[in-house]
């Protein structure tokens, strides 16, 4: 045998040894997590996550780490990065497994966000093994949000509300659950700008502006739901009288004693500032200084 042939055989032998060592270092997750034993695990192969690093067991280690100890003693040792429920790694480790790929875009401000500061992690809302993640499904995402935000869930059942239950809008249309530079994790720089994405007719600029409307929509409206029409915080004329004690004509303060059952004051029940001042957000009419036209 020639020297060249001997060297070639040695090279092939070393290559085989290295390949075998690599195969042994790669845990065979699917040997235990079979399709019949754990259907939820195998559902990941119907998602984009199931194709990571070529798919198969390599996709498992792409998120859960090499997990050699778990491969040797599966009942005693946890995977390197576990999302529970039996074992659960630290929130930073769980987030790190996701942010290794999802670090930009809508998740850019996750670090320091309200949800992150509350100790939540990606797996608190997302189900990466499911073919259809409920947090990314428009018909199911609301349930994910209100499972924690119970006050909002109650407000969405009030007579005047945003049509989230009907599927015409969703929590994610206004809020970025991964964090933002604004209060309440709004997607726009301010509450008004967020409202104007849908209510563009209220944006202006107007020749005659109503200062509270230009300052903050939340001064008069509740964003999720209210007992009063048009999401108002208080019904008219009481809402207007919080600022306008005497608006250039007799303006009597009306209280709850004038409602039905307490005296039924016809002025309170039938009167509303909006009956005349209908352009309450602003007016471009030359004679609209009082927002009446």
Short mmCIF file of N, CA and C in Angstrom, two decimals, residues 62-143:
data_model
loop_
_atom_site.label_atom_id
_atom_site.label_comp_id
_atom_site.label_asym_id
_atom_site.label_seq_id
_atom_site.Cartn_x
_atom_site.Cartn_y
_atom_site.Cartn_z
N UNK A 62 -31.85 23.56 19.59
CA UNK A 62 -31.73 24.95 19.18
C UNK A 62 -32.39 25.88 20.19
N UNK A 63 -33.45 25.43 20.84
CA UNK A 63 -34.13 26.25 21.85
C UNK A 63 -33.83 25.79 23.27
N UNK A 64 -33.72 24.48 23.47
CA UNK A 64 -33.55 23.94 24.82
C UNK A 64 -32.09 23.70 25.20
N UNK A 65 -31.15 24.00 24.30
CA UNK A 65 -29.75 23.77 24.60
C UNK A 65 -29.36 22.31 24.38
N UNK A 66 -28.07 22.03 24.50
CA UNK A 66 -27.59 20.67 24.26
C UNK A 66 -28.19 19.66 25.22
N UNK A 67 -28.34 20.03 26.50
CA UNK A 67 -29.03 19.20 27.50
C UNK A 67 -28.44 17.80 27.62
N UNK A 68 -27.10 17.70 27.68
CA UNK A 68 -26.48 16.36 27.78
C UNK A 68 -26.89 15.64 29.06
N UNK A 69 -26.94 16.36 30.18
CA UNK A 69 -27.31 15.72 31.44
C UNK A 69 -28.73 15.17 31.38
N UNK A 70 -29.62 15.89 30.76
CA UNK A 70 -31.00 15.42 30.63
C UNK A 70 -31.07 14.19 29.74
N UNK A 71 -30.20 14.15 28.70
CA UNK A 71 -30.19 12.99 27.82
C UNK A 71 -29.70 11.74 28.55
N UNK A 72 -28.74 11.94 29.48
CA UNK A 72 -28.22 10.79 30.23
C UNK A 72 -29.18 10.35 31.34
N UNK A 73 -29.81 11.32 32.01
CA UNK A 73 -30.72 10.99 33.13
C UNK A 73 -32.01 11.79 32.94
N UNK A 74 -32.85 11.39 32.01
CA UNK A 74 -34.02 12.19 31.67
C UNK A 74 -35.01 12.39 32.81
N UNK A 75 -35.05 11.49 33.76
CA UNK A 75 -36.01 11.63 34.86
C UNK A 75 -35.47 12.45 36.02
N UNK A 76 -34.15 12.66 36.05
CA UNK A 76 -33.53 13.35 37.18
C UNK A 76 -33.02 14.75 36.83
N UNK A 77 -32.53 14.93 35.63
CA UNK A 77 -31.90 16.19 35.23
C UNK A 77 -32.81 16.95 34.27
N UNK A 78 -32.85 18.25 34.45
CA UNK A 78 -33.68 19.10 33.61
C UNK A 78 -32.97 19.41 32.30
N UNK A 79 -33.71 19.72 31.25
CA UNK A 79 -33.05 20.24 30.04
C UNK A 79 -32.31 21.52 30.36
N UNK A 80 -31.36 21.85 29.54
CA UNK A 80 -30.54 23.04 29.79
C UNK A 80 -31.39 24.30 29.89
N UNK A 81 -32.37 24.42 29.02
CA UNK A 81 -33.35 25.51 29.08
C UNK A 81 -34.73 24.88 29.01
N UNK A 82 -35.43 24.90 30.13
CA UNK A 82 -36.74 24.27 30.20
C UNK A 82 -37.82 25.31 30.43
N UNK A 83 -38.95 25.12 29.78
CA UNK A 83 -40.07 26.06 29.91
C UNK A 83 -41.18 25.49 30.79
N UNK A 84 -40.90 24.42 31.51
CA UNK A 84 -41.86 23.85 32.43
C UNK A 84 -42.77 22.85 31.75
N UNK A 85 -43.77 22.32 32.51
CA UNK A 85 -44.10 22.69 33.89
C UNK A 85 -43.29 21.95 34.97
N UNK A 86 -42.69 20.80 34.62
CA UNK A 86 -41.96 20.06 35.66
C UNK A 86 -40.71 20.81 36.06
N UNK A 87 -39.94 21.25 35.10
CA UNK A 87 -38.76 22.06 35.35
C UNK A 87 -38.96 23.40 34.68
N UNK A 88 -38.39 24.39 35.24
CA UNK A 88 -38.50 25.71 34.63
C UNK A 88 -37.23 26.48 34.88
N UNK A 89 -36.58 26.88 33.81
CA UNK A 89 -35.35 27.66 33.92
C UNK A 89 -35.67 29.09 34.34
N UNK A 90 -34.66 29.85 34.65
CA UNK A 90 -34.85 31.25 34.99
C UNK A 90 -35.45 32.01 33.80
N UNK A 91 -36.19 33.06 34.11
CA UNK A 91 -36.86 33.82 33.06
C UNK A 91 -35.87 34.34 32.04
N UNK A 92 -34.69 34.78 32.49
CA UNK A 92 -33.68 35.31 31.56
C UNK A 92 -33.22 34.24 30.59
N UNK A 93 -33.07 33.01 31.07
CA UNK A 93 -32.65 31.92 30.19
C UNK A 93 -33.74 31.58 29.18
N UNK A 94 -35.00 31.58 29.63
CA UNK A 94 -36.10 31.28 28.72
C UNK A 94 -36.23 32.37 27.66
N UNK A 95 -36.13 33.63 28.10
CA UNK A 95 -36.20 34.73 27.14
C UNK A 95 -35.02 34.68 26.17
N UNK A 96 -33.84 34.33 26.70
CA UNK A 96 -32.66 34.28 25.85
C UNK A 96 -32.80 33.28 24.72
N UNK A 97 -33.48 32.16 25.00
CA UNK A 97 -33.68 31.16 23.96
C UNK A 97 -34.51 31.70 22.82
N UNK A 98 -35.46 32.58 23.14
CA UNK A 98 -36.33 33.16 22.10
C UNK A 98 -35.68 34.37 21.44
N UNK A 99 -35.07 35.23 22.27
CA UNK A 99 -34.51 36.47 21.75
C UNK A 99 -33.27 36.24 20.90
N UNK A 100 -32.72 35.04 20.94
CA UNK A 100 -31.62 34.74 20.06
C UNK A 100 -32.01 34.89 18.60
N UNK A 101 -33.28 34.68 18.31
CA UNK A 101 -33.80 34.88 16.94
C UNK A 101 -34.72 36.09 16.86
N UNK A 102 -35.53 36.27 17.89
CA UNK A 102 -36.56 37.33 17.87
C UNK A 102 -36.09 38.54 18.66
N UNK A 103 -34.96 39.09 18.32
CA UNK A 103 -34.40 40.19 19.10
C UNK A 103 -34.82 41.56 18.60
N UNK A 104 -35.23 41.66 17.36
CA UNK A 104 -35.59 42.95 16.80
C UNK A 104 -37.08 43.07 16.56
N UNK A 105 -37.46 43.96 15.68
CA UNK A 105 -38.85 44.14 15.35
C UNK A 105 -39.68 44.58 16.53
N UNK A 106 -40.82 43.96 16.73
CA UNK A 106 -41.73 44.34 17.81
C UNK A 106 -41.16 44.00 19.18
N UNK A 107 -40.16 43.13 19.25
CA UNK A 107 -39.56 42.75 20.54
C UNK A 107 -38.36 43.61 20.90
N UNK A 108 -38.16 44.69 20.17
CA UNK A 108 -36.97 45.51 20.38
C UNK A 108 -36.91 46.09 21.80
N UNK A 109 -38.06 46.43 22.36
CA UNK A 109 -38.09 47.07 23.67
C UNK A 109 -38.54 46.11 24.78
N UNK A 110 -38.33 44.81 24.57
CA UNK A 110 -38.76 43.85 25.60
C UNK A 110 -38.01 44.07 26.92
N UNK A 111 -36.71 44.28 26.86
CA UNK A 111 -35.93 44.51 28.07
C UNK A 111 -36.40 45.80 28.74
N UNK A 112 -36.88 45.67 29.96
CA UNK A 112 -37.39 46.82 30.70
C UNK A 112 -38.86 47.10 30.48
N UNK A 113 -39.52 46.30 29.67
CA UNK A 113 -40.95 46.49 29.42
C UNK A 113 -41.76 46.13 30.66
N UNK A 114 -43.02 46.53 30.68
CA UNK A 114 -43.87 46.26 31.84
C UNK A 114 -44.02 44.76 32.08
N UNK A 115 -44.24 44.00 31.02
CA UNK A 115 -44.39 42.56 31.18
C UNK A 115 -43.10 41.91 31.68
N UNK A 116 -41.97 42.38 31.16
CA UNK A 116 -40.69 41.80 31.59
C UNK A 116 -40.42 42.12 33.06
N UNK A 117 -40.77 43.33 33.50
CA UNK A 117 -40.56 43.71 34.89
C UNK A 117 -41.49 42.96 35.83
N UNK A 118 -42.61 42.47 35.31
CA UNK A 118 -43.53 41.69 36.14
C UNK A 118 -43.11 40.23 36.24
N UNK A 119 -41.98 39.88 35.66
CA UNK A 119 -41.48 38.51 35.75
C UNK A 119 -42.02 37.58 34.69
N UNK A 120 -42.71 38.12 33.68
CA UNK A 120 -43.21 37.28 32.61
C UNK A 120 -42.11 37.01 31.59
N UNK A 121 -42.27 35.96 30.83
CA UNK A 121 -41.35 35.65 29.75
C UNK A 121 -42.14 35.30 28.52
N UNK A 122 -41.46 35.00 27.43
CA UNK A 122 -42.14 34.74 26.16
C UNK A 122 -43.16 33.60 26.29
N UNK A 123 -42.78 32.55 27.02
CA UNK A 123 -43.66 31.39 27.15
C UNK A 123 -44.88 31.67 28.01
N UNK A 124 -44.93 32.79 28.70
CA UNK A 124 -46.12 33.13 29.48
C UNK A 124 -47.31 33.38 28.58
N UNK A 125 -47.06 33.84 27.35
CA UNK A 125 -48.14 34.14 26.41
C UNK A 125 -48.10 33.26 25.17
N UNK A 126 -46.90 32.93 24.72
CA UNK A 126 -46.75 32.21 23.45
C UNK A 126 -46.65 30.70 23.68
N UNK A 127 -47.14 29.94 22.71
CA UNK A 127 -47.06 28.47 22.72
C UNK A 127 -46.34 28.05 21.44
N UNK A 128 -45.02 27.95 21.54
CA UNK A 128 -44.20 27.73 20.35
C UNK A 128 -44.39 26.34 19.76
N UNK A 129 -44.88 25.39 20.55
CA UNK A 129 -45.07 24.03 20.03
C UNK A 129 -46.40 23.87 19.31
N UNK A 130 -47.31 24.83 19.46
CA UNK A 130 -48.61 24.72 18.81
C UNK A 130 -48.53 25.21 17.37
N UNK A 131 -49.26 24.53 16.49
CA UNK A 131 -49.24 24.90 15.09
C UNK A 131 -49.79 26.32 14.90
N UNK A 132 -50.76 26.70 15.71
CA UNK A 132 -51.31 28.05 15.68
C UNK A 132 -51.16 28.65 17.07
N UNK A 133 -50.20 29.54 17.23
CA UNK A 133 -49.96 30.18 18.53
C UNK A 133 -51.15 31.07 18.87
N UNK A 134 -51.84 30.84 20.00
CA UNK A 134 -53.02 31.66 20.33
C UNK A 134 -52.70 33.14 20.47
N UNK A 135 -51.49 33.48 20.90
CA UNK A 135 -51.14 34.90 21.05
C UNK A 135 -51.01 35.60 19.70
N UNK A 136 -50.86 34.84 18.62
CA UNK A 136 -50.73 35.40 17.29
C UNK A 136 -51.99 35.21 16.46
N UNK A 137 -53.01 34.62 17.07
CA UNK A 137 -54.27 34.38 16.39
C UNK A 137 -55.25 35.48 16.79
N UNK A 138 -55.78 36.21 15.83
CA UNK A 138 -56.64 37.36 16.12
C UNK A 138 -57.86 36.95 16.94
N UNK A 139 -58.41 35.76 16.70
CA UNK A 139 -59.61 35.33 17.41
C UNK A 139 -59.32 34.84 18.83
N UNK A 140 -58.05 34.51 19.13
CA UNK A 140 -57.69 33.98 20.44
C UNK A 140 -56.81 34.91 21.26
N UNK A 141 -56.22 35.90 20.63
CA UNK A 141 -55.26 36.74 21.34
C UNK A 141 -55.92 37.53 22.46
N UNK A 142 -57.19 37.92 22.28
CA UNK A 142 -57.87 38.67 23.33
C UNK A 142 -57.93 37.86 24.62
N UNK A 143 -58.25 36.57 24.50
CA UNK A 143 -58.33 35.72 25.69
C UNK A 143 -57.00 35.62 26.41
#
